[in-house]
Amino acid sequence: KNEVEQSPQNLTAQEGEFITINCSYSVGISALHWLQQHPGGGIVSLFMLSSGKKKHGRLIATINIQEKHSSLHITASHPRDSAVYICAASYNTDKLIFGTGTRLQVFP
Amino acid sequence: DAGVTQSPTHLIKTRGQHVTLRCSPISGHKSVSWYQQVLGQGPQFIFQYYEKEERGRGNFPDRFSARQFPNYSSELNVNALLLGDSALYLCASSPGTSDSTPRYEQYFGPGTRLTVT
């Protein structure tokens, strides 16, 4: 069983919809990361958080330490948001434990 | 400022051969991590180096080795290649911390796509 679980695995949306991707982890962490991977492989870090909530543009990430759960929200989704979104946990080092990713497709 | 760079971009090797992959971190970053991403799966941790010392090793066979140089660039070596080693190999850098506490986001390179035939 992976230490980091994501849902859903696949997600399709119409442009403008509000999107939520969920992530749960099995033990206490130092930080939770949300990353974006486009076709071709490049990975971009979106957020690193250990408590509360962070916002960047249309993206919002929240974490609930007690429930070992994090969510990534995309408001007013756009086709250019189509990508794989991955959550990853770091414990006592920079080593990241990755979830399996959520493939998001946003249609015009 | 240049991001994390990796070379080569693509590589095709035959079973049993050896391969060396290279990574240059962002200037000032002392921590380099290597990940293997097999098609359709999330990346798996292989190694982390900080200040030229190995800080962590994932569940990979001894055929995999790495090192970090004084300029903080890094090499990943894989011996006796198997078909199953075909994957995207990702390098990530961060400033790192002397006490190992993860305080910084990690910055990923574009990856090296290795195909073993």
PDB file of C-alpha atoms in Angstrom:
ATOM      1  CA  LYS A   1       0.000   0.000   0.000  1.00  0.00           C
ATOM      2  CA  ASN A   2       1.423   3.351  -1.026  1.00  0.00           C
ATOM      3  CA  GLU A   3       2.073   5.720   1.848  1.00  0.00           C
ATOM      4  CA  VAL A   4       0.504   8.525  -0.195  1.00  0.00           C
ATOM      5  CA  GLU A   5      -2.889   7.996  -1.794  1.00  0.00           C
ATOM      6  CA  GLN A   6      -4.579  10.272  -4.300  1.00  0.00           C
ATOM      7  CA  SER A   7      -8.062  10.468  -5.685  1.00  0.00           C
ATOM      8  CA  PRO A   8      -9.461  10.503  -8.216  1.00  0.00           C
ATOM      9  CA  GLN A   9      -7.034   8.841 -10.626  1.00  0.00           C
ATOM     10  CA  ASN A  10      -8.630  10.526 -13.608  1.00  0.00           C
ATOM     11  CA  LEU A  11     -10.723  13.649 -13.779  1.00  0.00           C
ATOM     12  CA  THR A  12     -12.437  15.393 -16.672  1.00  0.00           C
ATOM     13  CA  ALA A  13     -14.010  18.802 -16.413  1.00  0.00           C
ATOM     14  CA  GLN A  14     -15.568  21.507 -18.522  1.00  0.00           C
ATOM     15  CA  GLU A  15     -13.809  24.829 -18.711  1.00  0.00           C
ATOM     16  CA  GLY A  16     -14.782  27.025 -15.782  1.00  0.00           C
ATOM     17  CA  GLU A  17     -15.547  24.204 -13.362  1.00  0.00           C
ATOM     18  CA  PHE A  18     -14.172  24.074  -9.813  1.00  0.00           C
ATOM     19  CA  ILE A  19     -11.849  21.103  -9.366  1.00  0.00           C
ATOM     20  CA  THR A  20     -10.737  19.267  -6.242  1.00  0.00           C
ATOM     21  CA  ILE A  21      -8.025  16.630  -5.995  1.00  0.00           C
ATOM     22  CA  ASN A  22      -7.532  14.800  -2.723  1.00  0.00           C
ATOM     23  CA  CYS A  23      -4.458  13.340  -1.071  1.00  0.00           C
ATOM     24  CA  SER A  24      -4.099  11.303   2.102  1.00  0.00           C
ATOM     25  CA  TYR A  25      -0.959  10.068   3.785  1.00  0.00           C
ATOM     26  CA  SER A  26      -0.445   7.340   6.314  1.00  0.00           C
ATOM     27  CA  VAL A  27       1.943   8.742   8.923  1.00  0.00           C
ATOM     28  CA  GLY A  28       3.128  12.114  10.193  1.00  0.00           C
ATOM     29  CA  ILE A  29       5.002  14.212   7.672  1.00  0.00           C
ATOM     30  CA  SER A  30       7.253  17.261   7.657  1.00  0.00           C
ATOM     31  CA  ALA A  31       5.647  18.745   4.543  1.00  0.00           C
ATOM     32  CA  LEU A  32       3.196  17.955   1.776  1.00  0.00           C
ATOM     33  CA  HIS A  33       3.972  18.931  -1.803  1.00  0.00           C
ATOM     34  CA  TRP A  34       1.697  19.445  -4.787  1.00  0.00           C
ATOM     35  CA  LEU A  35       3.348  19.159  -8.182  1.00  0.00           C
ATOM     36  CA  GLN A  36       2.248  19.376 -11.794  1.00  0.00           C
ATOM     37  CA  GLN A  37       3.562  17.176 -14.575  1.00  0.00           C
ATOM     38  CA  HIS A  38       2.882  17.906 -18.223  1.00  0.00           C
ATOM     39  CA  PRO A  39       3.205  15.411 -21.087  1.00  0.00           C
ATOM     40  CA  GLY A  40       6.891  14.999 -21.817  1.00  0.00           C
ATOM     41  CA  GLY A  41       7.752  14.693 -18.177  1.00  0.00           C
ATOM     42  CA  GLY A  42       8.665  18.083 -16.726  1.00  0.00           C
ATOM     43  CA  ILE A  43       7.594  18.435 -13.083  1.00  0.00           C
ATOM     44  CA  VAL A  44       6.847  21.806 -11.544  1.00  0.00           C
ATOM     45  CA  SER A  45       6.390  22.386  -7.843  1.00  0.00           C
ATOM     46  CA  LEU A  46       3.097  24.145  -7.109  1.00  0.00           C
ATOM     47  CA  PHE A  47       2.987  24.201  -3.311  1.00  0.00           C
ATOM     48  CA  MET A  48       4.858  23.017  -0.274  1.00  0.00           C
ATOM     49  CA  LEU A  49       2.842  23.213   2.923  1.00  0.00           C
ATOM     50  CA  SER A  50       2.940  21.870   6.436  1.00  0.00           C
ATOM     51  CA  SER A  51      -0.186  23.514   7.814  1.00  0.00           C
ATOM     52  CA  GLY A  52      -3.176  25.600   6.829  1.00  0.00           C
ATOM     53  CA  LYS A  53      -3.732  26.867   3.337  1.00  0.00           C
ATOM     54  CA  LYS A  54      -1.804  28.425   0.460  1.00  0.00           C
ATOM     55  CA  LYS A  55      -3.082  30.210  -2.632  1.00  0.00           C
ATOM     56  CA  HIS A  56      -1.401  31.052  -5.897  1.00  0.00           C
ATOM     57  CA  GLY A  57      -3.564  32.486  -8.622  1.00  0.00           C
ATOM     58  CA  ARG A  58      -6.400  30.046  -9.285  1.00  0.00           C
ATOM     59  CA  LEU A  59      -4.769  27.286  -7.278  1.00  0.00           C
ATOM     60  CA  ILE A  60      -5.441  26.655  -3.599  1.00  0.00           C
ATOM     61  CA  ALA A  61      -3.877  23.957  -1.430  1.00  0.00           C
ATOM     62  CA  THR A  62      -5.063  23.002   2.038  1.00  0.00           C
ATOM     63  CA  ILE A  63      -3.830  20.520   4.579  1.00  0.00           C
ATOM     64  CA  ASN A  64      -5.420  19.027   7.696  1.00  0.00           C
ATOM     65  CA  ILE A  65      -2.650  17.580   9.827  1.00  0.00           C
ATOM     66  CA  GLN A  66      -4.980  15.808  12.259  1.00  0.00           C
ATOM     67  CA  GLU A  67      -6.823  14.015   9.463  1.00  0.00           C
ATOM     68  CA  LYS A  68      -3.629  13.457   7.392  1.00  0.00           C
ATOM     69  CA  HIS A  69      -5.369  14.890   4.357  1.00  0.00           C
ATOM     70  CA  SER A  70      -4.650  17.561   1.782  1.00  0.00           C
ATOM     71  CA  SER A  71      -6.620  18.977  -1.122  1.00  0.00           C
ATOM     72  CA  LEU A  72      -5.680  20.882  -4.252  1.00  0.00           C
ATOM     73  CA  HIS A  73      -8.388  23.102  -5.691  1.00  0.00           C
ATOM     74  CA  ILE A  74      -8.440  24.763  -9.094  1.00  0.00           C
ATOM     75  CA  THR A  75     -10.952  27.539  -9.546  1.00  0.00           C
ATOM     76  CA  ALA A  76     -12.291  28.537 -12.975  1.00  0.00           C
ATOM     77  CA  SER A  77     -10.483  25.649 -14.667  1.00  0.00           C
ATOM     78  CA  HIS A  78      -9.016  26.146 -18.127  1.00  0.00           C
ATOM     79  CA  PRO A  79      -7.826  23.693 -20.794  1.00  0.00           C
ATOM     80  CA  ARG A  80      -4.242  24.736 -20.088  1.00  0.00           C
ATOM     81  CA  ASP A  81      -4.679  23.250 -16.593  1.00  0.00           C
ATOM     82  CA  SER A  82      -4.758  19.808 -18.205  1.00  0.00           C
ATOM     83  CA  ALA A  83      -1.874  17.855 -16.703  1.00  0.00           C
ATOM     84  CA  VAL A  84      -1.073  15.218 -14.111  1.00  0.00           C
ATOM     85  CA  TYR A  85      -1.216  16.546 -10.558  1.00  0.00           C
ATOM     86  CA  ILE A  86       0.834  14.694  -7.990  1.00  0.00           C
ATOM     87  CA  CYS A  87       0.997  15.005  -4.238  1.00  0.00           C
ATOM     88  CA  ALA A  88       4.138  13.969  -2.423  1.00  0.00           C
ATOM     89  CA  ALA A  89       5.142  13.764   1.213  1.00  0.00           C
ATOM     90  CA  SER A  90       8.475  14.566   2.769  1.00  0.00           C
ATOM     91  CA  TYR A  91       9.348  13.269   6.201  1.00  0.00           C
ATOM     92  CA  ASN A  92      12.676  13.999   7.802  1.00  0.00           C
ATOM     93  CA  THR A  93      14.640  14.642   4.620  1.00  0.00           C
ATOM     94  CA  ASP A  94      14.214  16.038   1.114  1.00  0.00           C
ATOM     95  CA  LYS A  95      13.195  12.564  -0.070  1.00  0.00           C
ATOM     96  CA  LEU A  96       9.706  12.730  -1.580  1.00  0.00           C
ATOM     97  CA  ILE A  97       7.199   9.890  -1.424  1.00  0.00           C
ATOM     98  CA  PHE A  98       4.912  10.382  -4.400  1.00  0.00           C
ATOM     99  CA  GLY A  99       1.278   9.535  -4.886  1.00  0.00           C
ATOM    100  CA  THR A 100       0.192   7.934  -8.135  1.00  0.00           C
ATOM    101  CA  GLY A 101      -1.078  11.186  -9.616  1.00  0.00           C
ATOM    102  CA  THR A 102      -4.388  12.506 -10.900  1.00  0.00           C
ATOM    103  CA  ARG A 103      -4.747  12.980 -14.630  1.00  0.00           C
ATOM    104  CA  LEU A 104      -6.868  16.086 -15.264  1.00  0.00           C
ATOM    105  CA  GLN A 105      -8.380  16.965 -18.619  1.00  0.00           C
ATOM    106  CA  VAL A 106     -10.266  20.219 -18.990  1.00  0.00           C
ATOM    107  CA  PHE A 107     -12.354  20.593 -22.144  1.00  0.00           C
ATOM    108  CA  PRO A 108     -13.389  23.905 -23.692  1.00  0.00           C
TER     109      PRO A 108
ATOM    110  CA  ASP B   1      18.992  31.978 -13.619  1.00  0.00           C
ATOM    111  CA  ALA B   2      19.224  28.551 -15.198  1.00  0.00           C
ATOM    112  CA  GLY B   3      17.024  25.832 -13.810  1.00  0.00           C
ATOM    113  CA  VAL B   4      18.040  22.263 -13.128  1.00  0.00           C
ATOM    114  CA  THR B   5      19.621  20.752 -16.219  1.00  0.00           C
ATOM    115  CA  GLN B   6      20.005  17.107 -17.108  1.00  0.00           C
ATOM    116  CA  SER B   7      21.890  15.312 -19.830  1.00  0.00           C
ATOM    117  CA  PRO B   8      21.357  13.555 -22.063  1.00  0.00           C
ATOM    118  CA  THR B   9      17.688  14.158 -22.861  1.00  0.00           C
ATOM    119  CA  HIS B  10      17.141  10.765 -24.401  1.00  0.00           C
ATOM    120  CA  LEU B  11      19.228   7.631 -24.398  1.00  0.00           C
ATOM    121  CA  ILE B  12      18.890   4.187 -25.906  1.00  0.00           C
ATOM    122  CA  LYS B  13      20.984   1.361 -24.476  1.00  0.00           C
ATOM    123  CA  THR B  14      21.151  -2.403 -24.796  1.00  0.00           C
ATOM    124  CA  ARG B  15      20.633  -4.865 -21.955  1.00  0.00           C
ATOM    125  CA  GLY B  16      23.819  -5.397 -19.981  1.00  0.00           C
ATOM    126  CA  GLN B  17      25.321  -2.021 -20.834  1.00  0.00           C
ATOM    127  CA  HIS B  18      26.191   0.748 -18.417  1.00  0.00           C
ATOM    128  CA  VAL B  19      24.761   4.282 -18.392  1.00  0.00           C
ATOM    129  CA  THR B  20      25.722   7.576 -16.745  1.00  0.00           C
ATOM    130  CA  LEU B  21      23.161  10.329 -16.319  1.00  0.00           C
ATOM    131  CA  ARG B  22      24.140  13.854 -15.319  1.00  0.00           C
ATOM    132  CA  CYS B  23      22.440  16.608 -13.384  1.00  0.00           C
ATOM    133  CA  SER B  24      23.392  20.219 -12.691  1.00  0.00           C
ATOM    134  CA  PRO B  25      21.427  21.810  -9.856  1.00  0.00           C
ATOM    135  CA  ILE B  26      20.310  25.394  -9.611  1.00  0.00           C
ATOM    136  CA  SER B  27      23.192  27.620  -8.583  1.00  0.00           C
ATOM    137  CA  GLY B  28      23.496  27.644  -4.797  1.00  0.00           C
ATOM    138  CA  HIS B  29      21.537  24.424  -4.291  1.00  0.00           C
ATOM    139  CA  LYS B  30      23.483  21.821  -2.337  1.00  0.00           C
ATOM    140  CA  SER B  31      20.932  18.997  -2.295  1.00  0.00           C
ATOM    141  CA  VAL B  32      20.336  16.762  -5.295  1.00  0.00           C
ATOM    142  CA  SER B  33      17.851  13.896  -5.446  1.00  0.00           C
ATOM    143  CA  TRP B  34      17.320  11.293  -8.144  1.00  0.00           C
ATOM    144  CA  TYR B  35      13.981   9.659  -9.010  1.00  0.00           C
ATOM    145  CA  GLN B  36      12.914   6.959 -11.438  1.00  0.00           C
ATOM    146  CA  GLN B  37       9.520   7.271 -13.103  1.00  0.00           C
ATOM    147  CA  VAL B  38       8.247   4.259 -14.982  1.00  0.00           C
ATOM    148  CA  LEU B  39       5.505   4.984 -17.505  1.00  0.00           C
ATOM    149  CA  GLY B  40       2.134   5.420 -15.835  1.00  0.00           C
ATOM    150  CA  GLN B  41       3.490   5.523 -12.286  1.00  0.00           C
ATOM    151  CA  GLY B  42       4.629   8.173  -9.846  1.00  0.00           C
ATOM    152  CA  PRO B  43       8.348   8.835  -9.398  1.00  0.00           C
ATOM    153  CA  GLN B  44      10.282   6.558  -7.042  1.00  0.00           C
ATOM    154  CA  PHE B  45      13.138   7.870  -4.909  1.00  0.00           C
ATOM    155  CA  ILE B  46      16.587   6.522  -5.776  1.00  0.00           C
ATOM    156  CA  PHE B  47      19.186   8.705  -4.000  1.00  0.00           C
ATOM    157  CA  GLN B  48      19.652  11.998  -2.219  1.00  0.00           C
ATOM    158  CA  TYR B  49      22.992  13.796  -1.836  1.00  0.00           C
ATOM    159  CA  TYR B  50      23.787  16.846   0.239  1.00  0.00           C
ATOM    160  CA  GLU B  51      27.213  18.460   0.355  1.00  0.00           C
ATOM    161  CA  LYS B  52      28.680  15.464  -1.525  1.00  0.00           C
ATOM    162  CA  GLU B  53      27.431  12.945   1.035  1.00  0.00           C
ATOM    163  CA  GLU B  54      24.698  10.389   0.508  1.00  0.00           C
ATOM    164  CA  ARG B  55      21.714  11.271   2.672  1.00  0.00           C
ATOM    165  CA  GLY B  56      19.288   8.643   1.500  1.00  0.00           C
ATOM    166  CA  ARG B  57      18.944   5.613  -0.697  1.00  0.00           C
ATOM    167  CA  GLY B  58      15.717   4.110  -2.022  1.00  0.00           C
ATOM    168  CA  ASN B  59      14.876   0.485  -2.597  1.00  0.00           C
ATOM    169  CA  PHE B  60      17.011  -0.015  -5.696  1.00  0.00           C
ATOM    170  CA  PRO B  61      19.631  -2.703  -6.372  1.00  0.00           C
ATOM    171  CA  ASP B  62      23.365  -2.091  -6.060  1.00  0.00           C
ATOM    172  CA  ARG B  63      23.516  -1.705  -9.842  1.00  0.00           C
ATOM    173  CA  PHE B  64      22.414   1.860  -9.148  1.00  0.00           C
ATOM    174  CA  SER B  65      25.003   4.248  -7.763  1.00  0.00           C
ATOM    175  CA  ALA B  66      25.468   7.989  -7.632  1.00  0.00           C
ATOM    176  CA  ARG B  67      27.842  10.670  -6.549  1.00  0.00           C
ATOM    177  CA  GLN B  68      27.908  14.418  -6.081  1.00  0.00           C
ATOM    178  CA  PHE B  69      30.820  16.600  -7.077  1.00  0.00           C
ATOM    179  CA  PRO B  70      32.333  19.649  -5.319  1.00  0.00           C
ATOM    180  CA  ASN B  71      30.312  21.948  -7.611  1.00  0.00           C
ATOM    181  CA  TYR B  72      27.154  20.050  -6.432  1.00  0.00           C
ATOM    182  CA  SER B  73      26.459  18.501  -9.822  1.00  0.00           C
ATOM    183  CA  SER B  74      25.638  14.822  -9.699  1.00  0.00           C
ATOM    184  CA  GLU B  75      25.880  11.630 -11.691  1.00  0.00           C
ATOM    185  CA  LEU B  76      23.631   8.594 -11.576  1.00  0.00           C
ATOM    186  CA  ASN B  77      25.201   5.361 -12.797  1.00  0.00           C
ATOM    187  CA  VAL B  78      23.353   2.187 -13.661  1.00  0.00           C
ATOM    188  CA  ASN B  79      25.266  -0.999 -14.440  1.00  0.00           C
ATOM    189  CA  ALA B  80      24.114  -4.179 -16.173  1.00  0.00           C
ATOM    190  CA  LEU B  81      21.003  -2.548 -17.588  1.00  0.00           C
ATOM    191  CA  LEU B  82      17.760  -4.491 -17.606  1.00  0.00           C
ATOM    192  CA  LEU B  83      14.658  -3.904 -19.711  1.00  0.00           C
ATOM    193  CA  GLY B  84      12.892  -2.823 -16.521  1.00  0.00           C
ATOM    194  CA  ASP B  85      15.293   0.080 -16.109  1.00  0.00           C
ATOM    195  CA  SER B  86      13.562   1.826 -19.003  1.00  0.00           C
ATOM    196  CA  ALA B  87      12.104   4.949 -17.431  1.00  0.00           C
ATOM    197  CA  LEU B  88      12.280   8.697 -17.069  1.00  0.00           C
ATOM    198  CA  TYR B  89      15.055   9.603 -14.640  1.00  0.00           C
ATOM    199  CA  LEU B  90      14.434  12.857 -12.826  1.00  0.00           C
ATOM    200  CA  CYS B  91      16.831  14.995 -10.879  1.00  0.00           C
ATOM    201  CA  ALA B  92      15.634  17.530  -8.318  1.00  0.00           C
ATOM    202  CA  SER B  93      17.584  20.148  -6.438  1.00  0.00           C
ATOM    203  CA  SER B  94      16.934  22.298  -3.394  1.00  0.00           C
ATOM    204  CA  PRO B  95      19.065  24.467  -1.106  1.00  0.00           C
ATOM    205  CA  GLY B  96      18.986  21.639   1.448  1.00  0.00           C
ATOM    206  CA  THR B  97      19.570  22.001   5.157  1.00  0.00           C
ATOM    207  CA  SER B  98      22.409  20.829   7.345  1.00  0.00           C
ATOM    208  CA  ASP B  99      19.977  19.114   9.744  1.00  0.00           C
ATOM    209  CA  SER B 100      18.059  17.334   6.940  1.00  0.00           C
ATOM    210  CA  THR B 101      14.797  19.102   7.773  1.00  0.00           C
ATOM    211  CA  PRO B 102      12.892  19.660   4.516  1.00  0.00           C
ATOM    212  CA  ARG B 103      12.260  23.396   4.426  1.00  0.00           C
ATOM    213  CA  TYR B 104      12.387  24.122   0.705  1.00  0.00           C
ATOM    214  CA  GLU B 105      10.505  23.242  -2.437  1.00  0.00           C
ATOM    215  CA  GLN B 106      12.311  21.038  -4.864  1.00  0.00           C
ATOM    216  CA  TYR B 107      13.052  22.021  -8.417  1.00  0.00           C
ATOM    217  CA  PHE B 108      12.982  19.323 -11.052  1.00  0.00           C
ATOM    218  CA  GLY B 109      14.982  18.983 -14.224  1.00  0.00           C
ATOM    219  CA  PRO B 110      13.385  17.931 -17.518  1.00  0.00           C
ATOM    220  CA  GLY B 111      14.508  14.342 -17.040  1.00  0.00           C
ATOM    221  CA  THR B 112      16.452  11.803 -19.074  1.00  0.00           C
ATOM    222  CA  ARG B 113      14.351   9.248 -20.881  1.00  0.00           C
ATOM    223  CA  LEU B 114      16.237   5.939 -20.909  1.00  0.00           C
ATOM    224  CA  THR B 115      15.152   3.126 -23.172  1.00  0.00           C
ATOM    225  CA  VAL B 116      16.760  -0.279 -22.733  1.00  0.00           C
ATOM    226  CA  THR B 117      16.342  -2.714 -25.627  1.00  0.00           C
TER     227      THR B 117
END
